[in-house]
Coordinates of C-alpha atoms in Angstrom, one line a residue:
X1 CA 71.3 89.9 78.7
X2 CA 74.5 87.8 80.1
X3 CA 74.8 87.6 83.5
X4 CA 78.4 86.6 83.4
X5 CA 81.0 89.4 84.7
X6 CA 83.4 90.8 83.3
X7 CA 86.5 89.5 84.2
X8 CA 88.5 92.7 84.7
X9 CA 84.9 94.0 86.8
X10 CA 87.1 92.9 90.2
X11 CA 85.7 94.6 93.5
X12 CA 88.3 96.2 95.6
X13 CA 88.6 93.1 97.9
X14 CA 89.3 90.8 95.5
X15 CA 92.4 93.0 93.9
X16 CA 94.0 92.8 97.2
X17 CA 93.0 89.5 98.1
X18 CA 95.3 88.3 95.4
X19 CA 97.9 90.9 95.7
X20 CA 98.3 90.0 99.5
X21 CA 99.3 86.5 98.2
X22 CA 102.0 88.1 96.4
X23 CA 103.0 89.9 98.9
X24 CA 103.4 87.9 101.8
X25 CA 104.8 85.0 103.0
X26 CA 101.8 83.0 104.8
X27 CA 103.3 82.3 107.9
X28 CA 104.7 85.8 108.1
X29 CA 101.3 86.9 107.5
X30 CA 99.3 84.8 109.8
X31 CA 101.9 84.7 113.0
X32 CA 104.1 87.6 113.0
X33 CA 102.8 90.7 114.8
X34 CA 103.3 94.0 113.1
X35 CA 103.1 97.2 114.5
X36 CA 102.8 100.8 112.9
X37 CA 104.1 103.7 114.7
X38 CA 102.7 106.7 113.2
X39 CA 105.0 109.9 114.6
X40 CA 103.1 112.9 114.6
X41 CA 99.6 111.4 114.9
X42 CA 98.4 114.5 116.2
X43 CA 98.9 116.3 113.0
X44 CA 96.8 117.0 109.3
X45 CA 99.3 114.4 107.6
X46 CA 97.7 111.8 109.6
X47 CA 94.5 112.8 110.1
X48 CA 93.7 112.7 106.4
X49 CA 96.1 110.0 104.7
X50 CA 98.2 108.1 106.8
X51 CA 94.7 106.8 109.5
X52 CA 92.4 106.7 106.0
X53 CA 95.2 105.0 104.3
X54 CA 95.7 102.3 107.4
X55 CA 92.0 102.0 107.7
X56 CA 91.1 101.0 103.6
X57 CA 94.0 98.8 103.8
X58 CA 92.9 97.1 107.1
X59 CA 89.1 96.9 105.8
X60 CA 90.2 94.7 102.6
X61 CA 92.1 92.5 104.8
X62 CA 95.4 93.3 103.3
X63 CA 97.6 93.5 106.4
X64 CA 99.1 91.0 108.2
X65 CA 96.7 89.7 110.5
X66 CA 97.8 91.1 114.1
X67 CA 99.2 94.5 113.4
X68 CA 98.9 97.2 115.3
X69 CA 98.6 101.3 115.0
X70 CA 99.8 103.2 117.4
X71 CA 100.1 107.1 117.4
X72 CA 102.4 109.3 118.8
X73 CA 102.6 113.0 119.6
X74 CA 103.0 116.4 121.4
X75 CA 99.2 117.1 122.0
X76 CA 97.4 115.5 124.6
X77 CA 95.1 113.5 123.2
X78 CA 93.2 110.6 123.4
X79 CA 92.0 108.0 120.7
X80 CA 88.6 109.0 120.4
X81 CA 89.8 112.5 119.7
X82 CA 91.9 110.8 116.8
X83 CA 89.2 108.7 115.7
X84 CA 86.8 111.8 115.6
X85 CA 89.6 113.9 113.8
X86 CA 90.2 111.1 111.0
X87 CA 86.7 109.2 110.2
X88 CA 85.6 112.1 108.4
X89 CA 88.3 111.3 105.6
X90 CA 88.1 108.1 106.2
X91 CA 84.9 107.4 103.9
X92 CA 83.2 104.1 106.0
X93 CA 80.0 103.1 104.6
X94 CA 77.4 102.1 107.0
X95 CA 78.4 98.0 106.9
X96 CA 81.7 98.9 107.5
X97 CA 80.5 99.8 111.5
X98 CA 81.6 96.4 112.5
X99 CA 85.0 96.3 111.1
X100 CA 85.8 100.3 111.7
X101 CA 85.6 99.5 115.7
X102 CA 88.2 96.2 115.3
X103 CA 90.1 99.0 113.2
X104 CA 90.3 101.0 116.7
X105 CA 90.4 98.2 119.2
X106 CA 94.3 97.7 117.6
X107 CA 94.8 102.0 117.9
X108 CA 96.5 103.5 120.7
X109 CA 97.7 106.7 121.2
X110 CA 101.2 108.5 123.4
X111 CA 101.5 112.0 124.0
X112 CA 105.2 112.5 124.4
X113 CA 108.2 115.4 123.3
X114 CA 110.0 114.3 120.5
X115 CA 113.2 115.3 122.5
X116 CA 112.9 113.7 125.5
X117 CA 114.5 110.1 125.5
X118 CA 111.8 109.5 128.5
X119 CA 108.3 109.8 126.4
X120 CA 110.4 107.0 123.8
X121 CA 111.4 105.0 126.5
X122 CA 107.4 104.7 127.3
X123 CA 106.8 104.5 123.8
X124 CA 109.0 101.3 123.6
X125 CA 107.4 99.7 127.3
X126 CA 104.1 100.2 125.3
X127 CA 104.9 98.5 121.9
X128 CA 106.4 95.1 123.9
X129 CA 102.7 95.4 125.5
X130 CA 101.4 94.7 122.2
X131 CA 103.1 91.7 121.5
X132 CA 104.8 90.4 124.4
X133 CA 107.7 87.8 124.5
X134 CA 107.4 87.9 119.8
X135 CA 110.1 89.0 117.4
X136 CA 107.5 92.2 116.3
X137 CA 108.1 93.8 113.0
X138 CA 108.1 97.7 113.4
X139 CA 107.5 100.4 111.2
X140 CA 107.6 104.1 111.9
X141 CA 105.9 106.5 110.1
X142 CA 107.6 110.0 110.5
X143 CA 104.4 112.1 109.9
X144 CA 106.6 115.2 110.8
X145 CA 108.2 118.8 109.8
X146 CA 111.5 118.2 108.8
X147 CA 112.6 120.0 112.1
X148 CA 112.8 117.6 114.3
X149 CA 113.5 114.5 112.2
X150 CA 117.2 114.1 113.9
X151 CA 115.6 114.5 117.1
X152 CA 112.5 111.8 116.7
X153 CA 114.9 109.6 114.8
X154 CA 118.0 109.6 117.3
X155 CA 115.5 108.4 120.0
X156 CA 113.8 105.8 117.8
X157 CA 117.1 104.4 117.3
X158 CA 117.9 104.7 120.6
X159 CA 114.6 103.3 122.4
X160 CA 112.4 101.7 120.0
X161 CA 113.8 99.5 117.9
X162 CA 112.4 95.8 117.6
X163 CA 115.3 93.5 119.0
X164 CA 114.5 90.3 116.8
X165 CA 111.9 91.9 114.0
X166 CA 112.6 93.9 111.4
X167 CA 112.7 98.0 111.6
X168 CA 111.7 100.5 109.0
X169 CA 111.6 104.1 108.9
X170 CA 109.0 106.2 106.2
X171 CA 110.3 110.0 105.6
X172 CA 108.2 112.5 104.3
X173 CA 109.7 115.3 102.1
X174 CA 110.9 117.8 101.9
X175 CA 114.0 116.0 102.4
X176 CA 116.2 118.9 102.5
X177 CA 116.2 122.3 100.9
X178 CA 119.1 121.8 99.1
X179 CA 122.2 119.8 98.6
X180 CA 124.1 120.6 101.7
X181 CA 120.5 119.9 104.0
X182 CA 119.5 116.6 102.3
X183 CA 123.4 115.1 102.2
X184 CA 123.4 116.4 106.2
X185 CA 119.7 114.5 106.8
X186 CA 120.7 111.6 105.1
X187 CA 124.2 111.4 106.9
X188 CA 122.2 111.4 110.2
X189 CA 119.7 108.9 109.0
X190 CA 122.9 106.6 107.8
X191 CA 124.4 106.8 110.8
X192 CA 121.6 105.0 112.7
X193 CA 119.4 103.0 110.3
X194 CA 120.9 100.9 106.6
X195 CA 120.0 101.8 103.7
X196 CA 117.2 99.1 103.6
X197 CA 115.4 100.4 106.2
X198 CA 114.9 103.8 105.0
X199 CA 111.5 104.3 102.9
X200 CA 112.0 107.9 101.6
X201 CA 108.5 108.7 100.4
X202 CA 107.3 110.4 97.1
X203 CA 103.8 109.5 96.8
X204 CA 104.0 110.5 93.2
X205 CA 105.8 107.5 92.7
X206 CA 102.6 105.2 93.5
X207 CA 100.4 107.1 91.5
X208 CA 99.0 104.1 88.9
X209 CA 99.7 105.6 85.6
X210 CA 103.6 106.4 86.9
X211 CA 104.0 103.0 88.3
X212 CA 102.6 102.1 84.3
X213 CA 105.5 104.0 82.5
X214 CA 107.8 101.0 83.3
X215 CA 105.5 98.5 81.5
X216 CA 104.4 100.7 79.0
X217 CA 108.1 101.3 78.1
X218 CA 109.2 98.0 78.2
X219 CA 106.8 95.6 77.9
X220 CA 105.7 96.8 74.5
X221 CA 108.2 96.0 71.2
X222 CA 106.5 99.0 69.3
X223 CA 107.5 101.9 71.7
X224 CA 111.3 100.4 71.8
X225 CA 112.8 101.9 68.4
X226 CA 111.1 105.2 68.5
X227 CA 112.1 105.9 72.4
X228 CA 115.2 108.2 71.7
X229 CA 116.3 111.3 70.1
X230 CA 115.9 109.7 66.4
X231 CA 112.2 109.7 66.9
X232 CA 111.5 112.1 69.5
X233 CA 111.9 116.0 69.6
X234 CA 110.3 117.3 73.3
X235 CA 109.4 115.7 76.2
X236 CA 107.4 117.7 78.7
X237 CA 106.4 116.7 82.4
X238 CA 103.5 118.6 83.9
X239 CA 102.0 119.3 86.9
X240 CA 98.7 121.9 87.2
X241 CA 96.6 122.9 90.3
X242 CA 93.7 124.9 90.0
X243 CA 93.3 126.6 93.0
X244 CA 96.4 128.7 95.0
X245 CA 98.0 128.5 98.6
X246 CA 95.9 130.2 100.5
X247 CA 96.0 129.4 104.1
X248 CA 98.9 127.5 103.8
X249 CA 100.9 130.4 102.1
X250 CA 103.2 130.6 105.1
X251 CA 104.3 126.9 104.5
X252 CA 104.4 127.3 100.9
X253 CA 106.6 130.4 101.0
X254 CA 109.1 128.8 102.4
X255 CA 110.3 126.1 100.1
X256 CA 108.3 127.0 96.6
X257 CA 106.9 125.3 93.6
X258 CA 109.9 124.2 92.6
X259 CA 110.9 121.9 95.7
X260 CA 107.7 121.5 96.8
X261 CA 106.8 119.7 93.0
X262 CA 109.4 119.7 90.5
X263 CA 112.5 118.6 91.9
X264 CA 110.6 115.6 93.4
X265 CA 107.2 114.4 91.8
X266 CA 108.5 115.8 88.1
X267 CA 111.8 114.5 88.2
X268 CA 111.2 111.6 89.1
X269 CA 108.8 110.7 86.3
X270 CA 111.7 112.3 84.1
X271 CA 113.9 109.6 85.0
X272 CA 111.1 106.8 84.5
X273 CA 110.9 108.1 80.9
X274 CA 114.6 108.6 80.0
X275 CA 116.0 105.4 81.7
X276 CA 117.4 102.1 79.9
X277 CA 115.7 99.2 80.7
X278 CA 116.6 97.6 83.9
X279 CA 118.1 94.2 83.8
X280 CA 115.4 93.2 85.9
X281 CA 112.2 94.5 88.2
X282 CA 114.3 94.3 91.4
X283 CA 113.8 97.7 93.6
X284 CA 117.8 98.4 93.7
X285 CA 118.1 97.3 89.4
X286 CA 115.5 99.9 88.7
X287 CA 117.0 102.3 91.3
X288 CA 120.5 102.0 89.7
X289 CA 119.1 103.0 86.3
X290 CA 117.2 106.0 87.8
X291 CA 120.5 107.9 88.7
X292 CA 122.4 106.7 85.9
X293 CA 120.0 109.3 83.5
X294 CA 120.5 112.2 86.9
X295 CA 123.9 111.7 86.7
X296 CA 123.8 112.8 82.7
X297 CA 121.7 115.7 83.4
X298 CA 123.4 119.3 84.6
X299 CA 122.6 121.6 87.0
X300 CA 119.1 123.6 85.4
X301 CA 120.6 127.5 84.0
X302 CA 118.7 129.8 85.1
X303 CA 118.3 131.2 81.0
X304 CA 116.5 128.1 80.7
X305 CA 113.8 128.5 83.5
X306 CA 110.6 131.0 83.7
X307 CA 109.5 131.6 87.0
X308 CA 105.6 132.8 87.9
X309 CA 103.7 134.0 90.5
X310 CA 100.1 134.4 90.5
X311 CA 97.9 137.5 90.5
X312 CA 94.1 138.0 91.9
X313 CA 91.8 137.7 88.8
X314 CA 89.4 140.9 89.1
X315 CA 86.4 138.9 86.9
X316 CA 86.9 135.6 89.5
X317 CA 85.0 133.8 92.0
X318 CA 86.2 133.3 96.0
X319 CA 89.5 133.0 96.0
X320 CA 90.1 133.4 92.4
X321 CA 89.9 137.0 93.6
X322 CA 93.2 137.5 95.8
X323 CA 96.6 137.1 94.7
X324 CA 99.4 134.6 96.3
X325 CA 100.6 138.3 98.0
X326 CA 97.3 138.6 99.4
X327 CA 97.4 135.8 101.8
X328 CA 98.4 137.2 105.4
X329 CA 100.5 134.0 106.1
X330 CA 103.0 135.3 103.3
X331 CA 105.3 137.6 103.7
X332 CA 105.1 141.0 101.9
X333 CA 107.1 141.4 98.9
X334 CA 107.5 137.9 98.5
X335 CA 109.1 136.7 95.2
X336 CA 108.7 132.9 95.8
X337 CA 107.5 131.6 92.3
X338 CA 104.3 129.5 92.4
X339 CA 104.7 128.4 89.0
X340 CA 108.0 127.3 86.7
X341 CA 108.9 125.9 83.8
X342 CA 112.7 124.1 83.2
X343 CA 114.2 122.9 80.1
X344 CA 116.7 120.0 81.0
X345 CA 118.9 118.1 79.0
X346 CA 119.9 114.2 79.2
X347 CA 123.5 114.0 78.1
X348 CA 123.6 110.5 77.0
X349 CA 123.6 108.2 73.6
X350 CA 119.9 107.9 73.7
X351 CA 118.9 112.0 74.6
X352 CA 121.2 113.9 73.8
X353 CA 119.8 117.4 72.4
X354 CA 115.9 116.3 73.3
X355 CA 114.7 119.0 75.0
X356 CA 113.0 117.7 78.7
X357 CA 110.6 120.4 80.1
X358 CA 109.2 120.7 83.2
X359 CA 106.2 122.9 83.7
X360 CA 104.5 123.1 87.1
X361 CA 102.0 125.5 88.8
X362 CA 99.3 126.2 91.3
X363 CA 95.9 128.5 90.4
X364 CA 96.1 127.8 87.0
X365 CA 93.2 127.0 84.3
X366 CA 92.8 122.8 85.3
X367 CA 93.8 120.3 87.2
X368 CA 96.4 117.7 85.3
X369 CA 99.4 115.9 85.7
X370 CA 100.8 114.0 82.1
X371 CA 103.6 113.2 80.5
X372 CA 103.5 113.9 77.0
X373 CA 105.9 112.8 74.8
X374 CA 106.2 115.2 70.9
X375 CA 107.3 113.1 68.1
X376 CA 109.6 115.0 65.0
X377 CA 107.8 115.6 62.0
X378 CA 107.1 113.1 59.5
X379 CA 110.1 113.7 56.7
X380 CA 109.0 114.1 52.9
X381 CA 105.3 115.5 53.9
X382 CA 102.8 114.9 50.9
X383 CA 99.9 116.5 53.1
X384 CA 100.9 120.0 52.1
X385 CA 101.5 120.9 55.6
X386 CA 98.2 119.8 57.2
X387 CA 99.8 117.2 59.4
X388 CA 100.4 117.8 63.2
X389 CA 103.4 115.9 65.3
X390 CA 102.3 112.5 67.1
X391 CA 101.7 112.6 70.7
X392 CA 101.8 109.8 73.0
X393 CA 100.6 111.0 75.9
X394 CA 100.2 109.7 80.0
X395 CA 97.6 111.5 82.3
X396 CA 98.6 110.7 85.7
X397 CA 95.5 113.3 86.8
X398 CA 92.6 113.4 87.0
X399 CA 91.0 110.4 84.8
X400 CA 94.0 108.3 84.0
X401 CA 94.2 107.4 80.5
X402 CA 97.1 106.8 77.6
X403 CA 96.7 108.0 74.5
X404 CA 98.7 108.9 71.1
X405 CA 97.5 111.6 69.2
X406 CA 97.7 110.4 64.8
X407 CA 96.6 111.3 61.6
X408 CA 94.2 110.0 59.8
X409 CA 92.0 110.6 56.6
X410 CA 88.9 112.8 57.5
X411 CA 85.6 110.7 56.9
X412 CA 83.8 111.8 53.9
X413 CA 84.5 112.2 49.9
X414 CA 87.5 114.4 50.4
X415 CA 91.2 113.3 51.1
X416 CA 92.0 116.0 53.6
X417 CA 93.5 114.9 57.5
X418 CA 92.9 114.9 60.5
X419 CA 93.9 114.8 64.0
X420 CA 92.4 111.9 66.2
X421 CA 93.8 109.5 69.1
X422 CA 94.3 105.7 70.4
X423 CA 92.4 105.7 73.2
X424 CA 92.7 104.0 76.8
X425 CA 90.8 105.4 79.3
X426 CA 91.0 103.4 82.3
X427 CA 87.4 104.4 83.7
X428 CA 86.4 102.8 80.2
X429 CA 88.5 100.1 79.9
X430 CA 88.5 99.1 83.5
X431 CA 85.2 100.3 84.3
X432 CA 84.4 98.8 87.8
X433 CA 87.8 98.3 88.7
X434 CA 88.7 100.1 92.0
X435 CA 92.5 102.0 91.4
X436 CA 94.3 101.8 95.1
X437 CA 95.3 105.5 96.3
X438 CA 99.2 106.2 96.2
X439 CA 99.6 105.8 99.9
X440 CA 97.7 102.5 100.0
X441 CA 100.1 100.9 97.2
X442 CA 103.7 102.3 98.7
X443 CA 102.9 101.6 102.5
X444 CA 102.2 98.1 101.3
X445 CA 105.1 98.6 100.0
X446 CA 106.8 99.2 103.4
X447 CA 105.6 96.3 104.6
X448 CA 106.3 93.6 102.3
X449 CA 110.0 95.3 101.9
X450 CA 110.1 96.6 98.1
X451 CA 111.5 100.1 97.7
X452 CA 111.4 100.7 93.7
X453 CA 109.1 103.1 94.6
X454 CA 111.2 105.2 97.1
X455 CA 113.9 107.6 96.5
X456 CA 117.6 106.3 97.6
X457 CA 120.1 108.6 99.3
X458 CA 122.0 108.5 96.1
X459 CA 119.0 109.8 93.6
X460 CA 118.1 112.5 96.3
X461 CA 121.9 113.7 96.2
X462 CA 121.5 113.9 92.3
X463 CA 118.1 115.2 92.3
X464 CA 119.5 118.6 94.4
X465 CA 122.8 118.6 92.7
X466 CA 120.6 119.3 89.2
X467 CA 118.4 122.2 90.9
X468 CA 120.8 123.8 94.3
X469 CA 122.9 126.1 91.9
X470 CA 119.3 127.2 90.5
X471 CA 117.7 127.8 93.9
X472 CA 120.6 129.3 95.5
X473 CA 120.8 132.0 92.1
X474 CA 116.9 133.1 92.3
X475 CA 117.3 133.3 96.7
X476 CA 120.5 135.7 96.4
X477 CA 119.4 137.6 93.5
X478 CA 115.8 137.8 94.7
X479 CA 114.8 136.9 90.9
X480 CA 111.3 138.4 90.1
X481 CA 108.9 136.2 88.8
X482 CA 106.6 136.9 85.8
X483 CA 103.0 137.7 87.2
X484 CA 99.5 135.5 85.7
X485 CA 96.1 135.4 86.2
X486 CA 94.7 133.2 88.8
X487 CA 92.9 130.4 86.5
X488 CA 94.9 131.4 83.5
X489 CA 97.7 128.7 81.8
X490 CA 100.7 130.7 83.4
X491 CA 102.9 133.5 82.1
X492 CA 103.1 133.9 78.4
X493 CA 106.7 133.5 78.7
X494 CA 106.2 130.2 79.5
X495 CA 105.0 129.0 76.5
X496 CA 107.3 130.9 74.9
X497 CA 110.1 129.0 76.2
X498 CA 108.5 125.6 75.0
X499 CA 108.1 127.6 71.7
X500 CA 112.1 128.3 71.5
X501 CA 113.3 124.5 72.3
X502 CA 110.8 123.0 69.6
X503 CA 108.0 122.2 71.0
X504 CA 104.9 122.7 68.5
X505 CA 101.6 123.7 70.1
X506 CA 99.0 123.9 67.2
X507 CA 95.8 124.5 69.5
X508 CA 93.4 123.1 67.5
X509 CA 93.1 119.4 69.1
X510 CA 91.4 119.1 72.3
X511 CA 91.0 115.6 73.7
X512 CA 87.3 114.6 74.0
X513 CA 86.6 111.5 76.1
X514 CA 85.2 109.4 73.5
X515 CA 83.3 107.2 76.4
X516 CA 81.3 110.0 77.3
X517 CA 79.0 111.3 74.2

């Protein structure tokens, strides 16, 4: 047997050992201190991504050397009680004792009010500490509710900015509820940071198969002439949970499936499918391309959306038993919808009349994410009917994989068809190739100052002009939704809709992962 390794067999350390020579500039690297401000430290945000995030990424050696972490919140704390709240998601092997204690000899942790100009004043006396008489880079982490984002923001501005380094701000969503919220957050963010220092996060966006659509699109010469309403009849985006909100009902209830996913994580990958190729890979080229295919899309009519909310299933397990109305933290008669479908259109040359849907959904039948692309049927059949559409399909979750679903003759002495795929399954293909997590790939991001993969003020203002009208319709109507089964695939009337705009569901493939018989 060879002994020689495959070459795409690369250990973890290796990948990033060679992307953080892309990334950084050696001296910046090697001599400029860093330090990372996480705001809200205190909270279940940090606890289990933004600390295990910081931690992986400090383990491989991929930060610049002398950064720092520093957390900052409300609670009194100290940082063994952080460390003790974050190593459990933090998953350190036994030989990583060594470098898990230089991880927390560079952690610190405030307790301060995120009103009070004092506590940032501190804050600031305490990040010079770090790295006295330097020109520190600083990046702040706003690990927050949106409530008191003007509030922690004003005083960063106003206390804590690095003097000769460079500042940058990460903001989780939601960024808004609607149009009139997100244009008055990002009018307050504009008015104390540029545009270049504002990171709005979607982590959706460094997922590895979305970050792939870009190459797939447009670094292969066979998916070019069929990539437009000639060749293609539906395009459908979705996003499936298996289990429901409980405990977190409250939160949910008060923004929805359709902020909390679709108007974010699904449009977003709508715009990476539907947009002309960028004139180069340059974060504000792709960016500019992005809201070009927002800007051709109109606000969602209600007549084109189904709205769900799931039911306790009598025959389930646990919490497969209790509906989303059952959960205490929800208000009583609530009609917030934890599942919708939307059918958009892309008015332009290229889409015009291909139908875009956008399915979403918690305590359904599976956990998936994909974008699946239905091809129109093949003209002048010969196959008396037995031929289904192509498929080209890209599983974000779980298990990421491409695949096109084809004809072909069935093995054997007759000449009958069947269905069958192309096949790349990146747990196959790449077999002992670590993928980075979402947050590991964009806050490296942060640091080396890219921001393809973060949403600019001008997208978000697109993104809500597309869904307000919709929101604000099913709030002041109190809209009803339609009622499934936990662990079912949704209302009927979802599919239903799909049915009407041409999308051709023949249930009889299933894809079988051909690495696993």
């Amino acid at each position: 047997m060879s002994n020689v390794r495959n070459p795409l067999s690369r250990t973890r350390s290796e990948v990033f050992r060679q992307l953080r020579r892309e990334l950084y500039d050696d001296d910046e690297f090697r001599q400029v201190p860093h330090v990372f401000v996480i705001m809200g430290a205190s909270g279940d945000l940090a606890k289990k991504k933004i600390y295990p995030t910081l931690w992986w990424l400090f383990k491989d050696r991929l930060l610049p050397e002398e950064t720092y972490f520093v957390g900052f919140a409300r609670s009194r704390l100290t940082l063994d009680d952080i460390r003790a709240a974050c190593v459990p998601y933090m998953k350190v092997k036994e030989e990583d004792s060594e470098r898990l204690s230089a991880f927390f000899s560079r952690n610190s942790y405030l307790a301060g009010r995120y009103t009070d100009g004092e506590s940032f004043t501190q804050l600031q006396c305490h990040l010079d500490s770090l790295a006295p008489g330097t020109a520190a880079n600083r990046l702040f982490y706003l690990a927050l509710p949106p409530t008191v984002y003007n509030d922690v923001t004003k005083n960063i501005h106003q206390h804590c900015m690095s003097d000769e380094g460079w500042n940058r701000v990460i903001v989780e969503k939601p960024f808004g509820r609607d149009l009139q919220s997100s244009e008055e957050l990002s009018a307050h963010l504009s008015s104390l940071f540029n545009e270049e220092q504002i990171y709005r996060i979607d982590h959706y966006l460094g997922k590895e198969m979305v970050q792939n659509l870009m190459v797939l699109r447009f670094g292969n010469r066979i998916f070019g002439p069929i990539w437009n309403r000639e060749s293609v009849a539906c395009v459908v985006l979705t996003f499936k949970e298996p289990f429901g909100t409980h405990g977190r009902g409250g939160y949910f209830d008060d923004f929805g499936i359709i902020r909390d996913v679709m108007q974010n994580h699904l449009l977003q990958m709508l715009t990476l499918v539907a947009m002309e190729k960028p004139t180069s890979t340059d974060s504000d080229d792709v960016r500019d391309e992005k809201v070009k295919v927002l800007k051709c899309i109109a606000p969602v009519a209600l007549s084109d959306v189904v709205l769900g909310q799931y039911a306790g299933n009598p025959e389930g397990e646990g919490e497969a038993k209790l509906g989303y109305l059952d959960d205490p933290t929800v208000p009583e008669g609530s009609c917030t919808a934890t599942f919708a479908t939307a059918v958009l259109y892309v008015h332009n040359e290229r889409w015009e009349g291909v139908p875009f849907v956008l399915r979403c959904g918690k305590a359904l039948n599976e956990r998936k994410a994909e974008v699946r692309l239905q091809f129109t049927d093949v003209p002048g059949d010969i196959f008396n009917s037995q031929c289904q559409r192509n498929e080209l399909v890209v599983r974000v979750q779980p298990d990421e994989a491409i695949y096109a679903k084809m004809m072909t003759k069935k093995p054997g002495m007759y000449f009958s068809t069947e269905e069958t795929e192309l096949d790349l399954t990146y747990r196959s293909r790449y077999r002992d190739v670590k993928l980075p997590d979402a947050y590991e790939r964009l806050i490296l991001d942060v640091f080396s100052g890219s921001q393809m993969h973060f949403v600019r003020s001008d997208e978000l203002k697109e993104a809500w002009r597309i869904f307000t009208p919709l929101l604000h319709q099913i709030e002041a109507e109190r809209i009803q939704p339609m009622l499934y089964t936990y662990g079912s695939r949704g209302p009927k009337e979802a599919d239903e809709l799909l049915k009407r705009v041409g999308f051709h569901y023949g249930g009889t493939y299933k894809w079988v992962d051909p690495h696993a018989v």
